Amino acid sequence: MNAHLRRCVDAAAALGCPTVGTFVGRDPGLPVRDNLERAAGVFKPLVGYARDRGVEIVIENCLMKGWHPDGYPGNLAYSPELWEWMFTLGLKLNYDPSHLVPLGIDPVAAAMPYVSEIAHVQAKDTEILPGAVNRFGFYGPINGEKGWYRFRVPGLGQIDWPMVIGALRAGGYDGVVSVEHEDHVHSGSTERVQTGLGIAYGTLRHLVRG
């Protein structure tokens, strides 16, 4: 796995791409603190390898619930507390506000103190399904699925995109905002995907620079 990440860094450097994204995995049999100690030893040399080639490693704040046998966070980068740990290693944040909504975290308040550490932004929305949380709770069904929320294209969920993009710009972010299409309502055919992307474009076009 680490050899693969190094090859991705080499490819990014050859292509002039400034970032390579990955996650911080975990051993589900160990406490979070023990996992973080192990992860620090893994990532420090990888960060150095990337920086020597003009590339930064970015970590997305996705929960990756499917990595954990009980559906708990499998990626140890899901909250600002863990972002601060990442930054001490020289890792940067691939900021996706859609993953904060199900945690009860305000995407704007979460991002504002750390804009200088954000190296990439993913635009994806989250729709809360009415009443479903009363059955599953915030942790979701026992099979690890989301259960009470689903991802949508920007503009069809709970996220206030003018506030999110405004906070990023106010903090000095002037990088990429890439649409991550995981909207199953607008999937299944080329036409549906294009419709979803059109909605995302219409939501974001006046908020970002071309």
PDB file of C-alpha atoms in Angstrom:
ATOM      1  CA  MET A   1       0.000   0.000   0.000  1.00  0.00           C
ATOM      2  CA  ASN A   2       2.757   2.473   0.891  1.00  0.00           C
ATOM      3  CA  ALA A   3       4.615   1.568  -2.307  1.00  0.00           C
ATOM      4  CA  HIS A   4       1.434   2.296  -4.263  1.00  0.00           C
ATOM      5  CA  LEU A   5       1.092   5.707  -2.601  1.00  0.00           C
ATOM      6  CA  ARG A   6       4.688   6.515  -3.499  1.00  0.00           C
ATOM      7  CA  ARG A   7       3.979   5.572  -7.128  1.00  0.00           C
ATOM      8  CA  CYS A   8       0.957   7.905  -7.059  1.00  0.00           C
ATOM      9  CA  VAL A   9       3.192  10.687  -5.752  1.00  0.00           C
ATOM     10  CA  ASP A  10       5.710  10.018  -8.530  1.00  0.00           C
ATOM     11  CA  ALA A  11       2.918  10.149 -11.111  1.00  0.00           C
ATOM     12  CA  ALA A  12       1.552  13.386  -9.652  1.00  0.00           C
ATOM     13  CA  ALA A  13       4.987  14.975  -9.737  1.00  0.00           C
ATOM     14  CA  ALA A  14       5.449  13.946 -13.382  1.00  0.00           C
ATOM     15  CA  LEU A  15       2.057  15.406 -14.298  1.00  0.00           C
ATOM     16  CA  GLY A  16       2.472  18.607 -12.298  1.00  0.00           C
ATOM     17  CA  CYS A  17      -0.393  17.696  -9.964  1.00  0.00           C
ATOM     18  CA  PRO A  18       0.111  19.313  -6.543  1.00  0.00           C
ATOM     19  CA  THR A  19      -1.751  16.780  -4.376  1.00  0.00           C
ATOM     20  CA  VAL A  20      -2.335  13.071  -3.850  1.00  0.00           C
ATOM     21  CA  GLY A  21      -5.279  12.011  -1.707  1.00  0.00           C
ATOM     22  CA  THR A  22      -5.672   9.061   0.635  1.00  0.00           C
ATOM     23  CA  PHE A  23      -7.083   8.152   4.067  1.00  0.00           C
ATOM     24  CA  VAL A  24      -5.838   7.297   7.565  1.00  0.00           C
ATOM     25  CA  GLY A  25      -6.916   3.717   8.186  1.00  0.00           C
ATOM     26  CA  ARG A  26      -7.137   1.912  11.478  1.00  0.00           C
ATOM     27  CA  ASP A  27      -6.900  -1.425  13.223  1.00  0.00           C
ATOM     28  CA  PRO A  28     -10.459  -1.869  14.585  1.00  0.00           C
ATOM     29  CA  GLY A  29      -9.098  -3.921  17.470  1.00  0.00           C
ATOM     30  CA  LEU A  30      -7.077  -1.009  18.858  1.00  0.00           C
ATOM     31  CA  PRO A  31      -8.128   2.274  20.497  1.00  0.00           C
ATOM     32  CA  VAL A  32      -7.956   5.421  18.392  1.00  0.00           C
ATOM     33  CA  ARG A  33      -4.939   6.771  20.295  1.00  0.00           C
ATOM     34  CA  ASP A  34      -2.930   3.617  19.613  1.00  0.00           C
ATOM     35  CA  ASN A  35      -3.874   3.792  15.951  1.00  0.00           C
ATOM     36  CA  LEU A  36      -2.730   7.397  15.739  1.00  0.00           C
ATOM     37  CA  GLU A  37       0.664   6.482  17.171  1.00  0.00           C
ATOM     38  CA  ARG A  38       1.050   3.798  14.528  1.00  0.00           C
ATOM     39  CA  ALA A  39      -0.163   6.096  11.772  1.00  0.00           C
ATOM     40  CA  ALA A  40       2.344   8.791  12.691  1.00  0.00           C
ATOM     41  CA  GLY A  41       5.191   6.367  12.038  1.00  0.00           C
ATOM     42  CA  VAL A  42       3.705   5.452   8.656  1.00  0.00           C
ATOM     43  CA  PHE A  43       2.907   8.915   7.372  1.00  0.00           C
ATOM     44  CA  LYS A  44       5.939  10.946   8.396  1.00  0.00           C
ATOM     45  CA  PRO A  45       8.267   9.367   5.806  1.00  0.00           C
ATOM     46  CA  LEU A  46       5.514   9.458   3.182  1.00  0.00           C
ATOM     47  CA  VAL A  47       4.987  13.190   3.718  1.00  0.00           C
ATOM     48  CA  GLY A  48       8.726  13.747   3.345  1.00  0.00           C
ATOM     49  CA  TYR A  49       8.841  11.646   0.178  1.00  0.00           C
ATOM     50  CA  ALA A  50       6.001  13.659  -1.330  1.00  0.00           C
ATOM     51  CA  ARG A  51       7.394  17.058  -0.386  1.00  0.00           C
ATOM     52  CA  ASP A  52      10.768  16.211  -1.897  1.00  0.00           C
ATOM     53  CA  ARG A  53       8.858  15.877  -5.178  1.00  0.00           C
ATOM     54  CA  GLY A  54       6.735  19.011  -4.800  1.00  0.00           C
ATOM     55  CA  VAL A  55       3.564  17.114  -3.859  1.00  0.00           C
ATOM     56  CA  GLU A  56       1.381  17.283  -0.764  1.00  0.00           C
ATOM     57  CA  ILE A  57      -0.559  14.346   0.651  1.00  0.00           C
ATOM     58  CA  VAL A  58      -4.149  15.259   1.442  1.00  0.00           C
ATOM     59  CA  ILE A  59      -6.534  13.292   3.638  1.00  0.00           C
ATOM     60  CA  GLU A  60     -10.281  13.394   3.047  1.00  0.00           C
ATOM     61  CA  ASN A  61     -12.515  13.720   6.104  1.00  0.00           C
ATOM     62  CA  CYS A  62     -14.720  10.807   5.013  1.00  0.00           C
ATOM     63  CA  LEU A  63     -15.822   8.407   7.753  1.00  0.00           C
ATOM     64  CA  MET A  64     -15.241   5.289   5.596  1.00  0.00           C
ATOM     65  CA  LYS A  65     -17.732   3.391   7.762  1.00  0.00           C
ATOM     66  CA  GLY A  66     -17.473   0.351   5.521  1.00  0.00           C
ATOM     67  CA  TRP A  67     -13.897  -0.202   6.706  1.00  0.00           C
ATOM     68  CA  HIS A  68     -15.020  -0.949  10.264  1.00  0.00           C
ATOM     69  CA  PRO A  69     -16.854  -4.224  11.009  1.00  0.00           C
ATOM     70  CA  ASP A  70     -19.538  -2.380  12.995  1.00  0.00           C
ATOM     71  CA  GLY A  71     -19.810   0.691  10.774  1.00  0.00           C
ATOM     72  CA  TYR A  72     -17.894   3.068  13.009  1.00  0.00           C
ATOM     73  CA  PRO A  73     -15.414   5.524  11.467  1.00  0.00           C
ATOM     74  CA  GLY A  74     -12.708   3.588   9.663  1.00  0.00           C
ATOM     75  CA  ASN A  75     -10.812   6.691   8.516  1.00  0.00           C
ATOM     76  CA  LEU A  76      -9.214   8.595  11.380  1.00  0.00           C
ATOM     77  CA  ALA A  77      -9.647  12.010   9.800  1.00  0.00           C
ATOM     78  CA  TYR A  78     -13.333  12.600  10.339  1.00  0.00           C
ATOM     79  CA  SER A  79     -13.315  15.491  12.844  1.00  0.00           C
ATOM     80  CA  PRO A  80     -11.389  18.730  13.484  1.00  0.00           C
ATOM     81  CA  GLU A  81      -9.738  17.100  16.514  1.00  0.00           C
ATOM     82  CA  LEU A  82      -8.157  14.549  14.180  1.00  0.00           C
ATOM     83  CA  TRP A  83      -7.354  17.160  11.549  1.00  0.00           C
ATOM     84  CA  GLU A  84      -5.145  18.903  14.090  1.00  0.00           C
ATOM     85  CA  TRP A  85      -3.285  15.638  14.640  1.00  0.00           C
ATOM     86  CA  MET A  86      -2.819  15.263  10.860  1.00  0.00           C
ATOM     87  CA  PHE A  87      -1.416  18.733  10.471  1.00  0.00           C
ATOM     88  CA  THR A  88       1.358  18.023  12.979  1.00  0.00           C
ATOM     89  CA  LEU A  89       2.619  15.386  10.529  1.00  0.00           C
ATOM     90  CA  GLY A  90       2.523  17.734   7.544  1.00  0.00           C
ATOM     91  CA  LEU A  91      -0.602  16.180   6.034  1.00  0.00           C
ATOM     92  CA  LYS A  92      -3.149  18.517   4.464  1.00  0.00           C
ATOM     93  CA  LEU A  93      -6.938  18.319   4.417  1.00  0.00           C
ATOM     94  CA  ASN A  94      -9.084  17.293   1.474  1.00  0.00           C
ATOM     95  CA  TYR A  95     -12.173  19.073   2.790  1.00  0.00           C
ATOM     96  CA  ASP A  96     -15.576  17.532   2.069  1.00  0.00           C
ATOM     97  CA  PRO A  97     -18.387  19.228   4.021  1.00  0.00           C
ATOM     98  CA  SER A  98     -20.884  16.457   3.241  1.00  0.00           C
ATOM     99  CA  HIS A  99     -19.259  14.137   5.787  1.00  0.00           C
ATOM    100  CA  LEU A 100     -19.588  16.665   8.611  1.00  0.00           C
ATOM    101  CA  VAL A 101     -23.373  17.017   8.433  1.00  0.00           C
ATOM    102  CA  PRO A 102     -24.132  13.462   9.688  1.00  0.00           C
ATOM    103  CA  LEU A 103     -21.772  14.048  12.614  1.00  0.00           C
ATOM    104  CA  GLY A 104     -23.678  17.146  13.735  1.00  0.00           C
ATOM    105  CA  ILE A 105     -20.683  19.347  12.858  1.00  0.00           C
ATOM    106  CA  ASP A 106     -21.274  22.749  11.238  1.00  0.00           C
ATOM    107  CA  PRO A 107     -19.206  22.637   8.004  1.00  0.00           C
ATOM    108  CA  VAL A 108     -18.541  26.379   8.101  1.00  0.00           C
ATOM    109  CA  ALA A 109     -17.486  26.547  11.750  1.00  0.00           C
ATOM    110  CA  ALA A 110     -15.331  23.445  11.291  1.00  0.00           C
ATOM    111  CA  ALA A 111     -13.476  24.787   8.261  1.00  0.00           C
ATOM    112  CA  MET A 112     -12.835  28.371   9.315  1.00  0.00           C
ATOM    113  CA  PRO A 113      -9.890  27.782  11.704  1.00  0.00           C
ATOM    114  CA  TYR A 114      -8.140  25.439   9.263  1.00  0.00           C
ATOM    115  CA  VAL A 115      -8.494  27.008   5.826  1.00  0.00           C
ATOM    116  CA  SER A 116      -4.729  27.420   5.522  1.00  0.00           C
ATOM    117  CA  GLU A 117      -4.385  23.630   5.871  1.00  0.00           C
ATOM    118  CA  ILE A 118      -6.952  22.809   3.163  1.00  0.00           C
ATOM    119  CA  ALA A 119      -5.307  21.798  -0.113  1.00  0.00           C
ATOM    120  CA  HIS A 120      -8.357  20.493  -1.973  1.00  0.00           C
ATOM    121  CA  VAL A 121     -12.142  20.840  -1.662  1.00  0.00           C
ATOM    122  CA  GLN A 122     -14.781  18.299  -2.684  1.00  0.00           C
ATOM    123  CA  ALA A 123     -18.293  19.561  -3.330  1.00  0.00           C
ATOM    124  CA  LYS A 124     -20.900  17.016  -2.300  1.00  0.00           C
ATOM    125  CA  ASP A 125     -24.160  17.580  -0.436  1.00  0.00           C
ATOM    126  CA  THR A 126     -25.990  15.588   2.258  1.00  0.00           C
ATOM    127  CA  GLU A 127     -29.736  15.084   2.466  1.00  0.00           C
ATOM    128  CA  ILE A 128     -31.212  14.109   5.827  1.00  0.00           C
ATOM    129  CA  LEU A 129     -34.028  11.565   5.426  1.00  0.00           C
ATOM    130  CA  PRO A 130     -36.921  12.664   7.665  1.00  0.00           C
ATOM    131  CA  GLY A 131     -37.511  10.488  10.714  1.00  0.00           C
ATOM    132  CA  ALA A 132     -34.968   7.784   9.803  1.00  0.00           C
ATOM    133  CA  VAL A 133     -32.509   8.805  12.513  1.00  0.00           C
ATOM    134  CA  ASN A 134     -35.142   7.887  15.106  1.00  0.00           C
ATOM    135  CA  ARG A 135     -34.745   4.241  14.124  1.00  0.00           C
ATOM    136  CA  PHE A 136     -30.989   3.994  13.645  1.00  0.00           C
ATOM    137  CA  GLY A 137     -29.426   6.853  15.613  1.00  0.00           C
ATOM    138  CA  PHE A 138     -26.422   8.784  14.381  1.00  0.00           C
ATOM    139  CA  TYR A 139     -24.315   5.640  14.015  1.00  0.00           C
ATOM    140  CA  GLY A 140     -26.721   4.232  11.431  1.00  0.00           C
ATOM    141  CA  PRO A 141     -27.888   0.653  10.863  1.00  0.00           C
ATOM    142  CA  ILE A 142     -25.942  -2.281  12.270  1.00  0.00           C
ATOM    143  CA  ASN A 143     -24.841  -3.233   8.744  1.00  0.00           C
ATOM    144  CA  GLY A 144     -22.749  -0.067   8.538  1.00  0.00           C
ATOM    145  CA  GLU A 145     -24.866   1.672   5.900  1.00  0.00           C
ATOM    146  CA  LYS A 146     -25.830   5.339   6.187  1.00  0.00           C
ATOM    147  CA  GLY A 147     -29.520   4.645   6.776  1.00  0.00           C
ATOM    148  CA  TRP A 148     -30.807   8.095   7.724  1.00  0.00           C
ATOM    149  CA  TYR A 149     -28.985  10.317   5.203  1.00  0.00           C
ATOM    150  CA  ARG A 150     -27.769  10.146   1.633  1.00  0.00           C
ATOM    151  CA  PHE A 151     -25.330  12.060  -0.502  1.00  0.00           C
ATOM    152  CA  ARG A 152     -26.647  14.422  -3.165  1.00  0.00           C
ATOM    153  CA  VAL A 153     -25.146  16.796  -5.707  1.00  0.00           C
ATOM    154  CA  PRO A 154     -24.570  20.336  -4.378  1.00  0.00           C
ATOM    155  CA  GLY A 155     -27.853  22.183  -4.028  1.00  0.00           C
ATOM    156  CA  LEU A 156     -30.056  19.212  -3.090  1.00  0.00           C
ATOM    157  CA  GLY A 157     -29.052  18.769   0.534  1.00  0.00           C
ATOM    158  CA  GLN A 158     -28.585  20.585   3.813  1.00  0.00           C
ATOM    159  CA  ILE A 159     -25.334  22.425   3.074  1.00  0.00           C
ATOM    160  CA  ASP A 160     -25.336  26.202   2.710  1.00  0.00           C
ATOM    161  CA  TRP A 161     -22.904  26.496  -0.186  1.00  0.00           C
ATOM    162  CA  PRO A 162     -22.653  30.307  -0.241  1.00  0.00           C
ATOM    163  CA  MET A 163     -21.611  30.175   3.427  1.00  0.00           C
ATOM    164  CA  VAL A 164     -19.144  27.319   2.892  1.00  0.00           C
ATOM    165  CA  ILE A 165     -17.467  28.803  -0.182  1.00  0.00           C
ATOM    166  CA  GLY A 166     -17.549  32.259   1.400  1.00  0.00           C
ATOM    167  CA  ALA A 167     -15.733  30.989   4.483  1.00  0.00           C
ATOM    168  CA  LEU A 168     -13.101  29.256   2.365  1.00  0.00           C
ATOM    169  CA  ARG A 169     -12.497  32.355   0.247  1.00  0.00           C
ATOM    170  CA  ALA A 170     -12.417  34.617   3.306  1.00  0.00           C
ATOM    171  CA  GLY A 171      -9.750  32.347   4.752  1.00  0.00           C
ATOM    172  CA  GLY A 172      -7.631  32.616   1.598  1.00  0.00           C
ATOM    173  CA  TYR A 173      -8.490  29.376  -0.179  1.00  0.00           C
ATOM    174  CA  ASP A 174      -8.196  29.797  -3.942  1.00  0.00           C
ATOM    175  CA  GLY A 175      -7.774  26.198  -5.031  1.00  0.00           C
ATOM    176  CA  VAL A 176      -9.856  23.549  -6.730  1.00  0.00           C
ATOM    177  CA  VAL A 177     -13.493  22.864  -5.821  1.00  0.00           C
ATOM    178  CA  SER A 178     -14.307  19.543  -7.483  1.00  0.00           C
ATOM    179  CA  VAL A 179     -17.796  18.059  -7.659  1.00  0.00           C
ATOM    180  CA  GLU A 180     -17.898  14.526  -6.271  1.00  0.00           C
ATOM    181  CA  HIS A 181     -20.958  12.878  -7.813  1.00  0.00           C
ATOM    182  CA  GLU A 182     -22.338  10.229  -5.419  1.00  0.00           C
ATOM    183  CA  ASP A 183     -25.996  11.104  -5.923  1.00  0.00           C
ATOM    184  CA  HIS A 184     -27.866   7.851  -6.612  1.00  0.00           C
ATOM    185  CA  VAL A 185     -30.986   9.782  -7.636  1.00  0.00           C
ATOM    186  CA  HIS A 186     -28.995  11.210 -10.533  1.00  0.00           C
ATOM    187  CA  SER A 187     -27.154   8.018 -11.471  1.00  0.00           C
ATOM    188  CA  GLY A 188     -27.834   5.019 -13.686  1.00  0.00           C
ATOM    189  CA  SER A 189     -27.647   6.694 -17.085  1.00  0.00           C
ATOM    190  CA  THR A 190     -25.618   9.340 -18.870  1.00  0.00           C
ATOM    191  CA  GLU A 191     -28.627  11.649 -18.926  1.00  0.00           C
ATOM    192  CA  ARG A 192     -29.209  11.358 -15.177  1.00  0.00           C
ATOM    193  CA  VAL A 193     -25.566  11.966 -14.374  1.00  0.00           C
ATOM    194  CA  GLN A 194     -25.491  14.990 -16.659  1.00  0.00           C
ATOM    195  CA  THR A 195     -28.622  16.352 -14.999  1.00  0.00           C
ATOM    196  CA  GLY A 196     -27.004  15.993 -11.582  1.00  0.00           C
ATOM    197  CA  LEU A 197     -23.831  17.684 -12.730  1.00  0.00           C
ATOM    198  CA  GLY A 198     -25.918  20.476 -14.208  1.00  0.00           C
ATOM    199  CA  ILE A 199     -27.576  21.060 -10.836  1.00  0.00           C
ATOM    200  CA  ALA A 200     -24.170  21.129  -9.160  1.00  0.00           C
ATOM    201  CA  TYR A 201     -22.865  23.575 -11.754  1.00  0.00           C
ATOM    202  CA  GLY A 202     -25.859  25.845 -11.299  1.00  0.00           C
ATOM    203  CA  THR A 203     -25.371  25.809  -7.525  1.00  0.00           C
ATOM    204  CA  LEU A 204     -21.652  26.544  -7.546  1.00  0.00           C
ATOM    205  CA  ARG A 205     -20.986  28.571 -10.718  1.00  0.00           C
ATOM    206  CA  HIS A 206     -21.557  31.968  -9.100  1.00  0.00           C
ATOM    207  CA  LEU A 207     -19.575  31.091  -5.981  1.00  0.00           C
ATOM    208  CA  VAL A 208     -16.236  29.996  -7.463  1.00  0.00           C
ATOM    209  CA  ARG A 209     -13.848  31.516  -9.935  1.00  0.00           C
ATOM    210  CA  GLY A 210     -13.684  29.962 -13.381  1.00  0.00           C
TER     211      GLY A 210
END
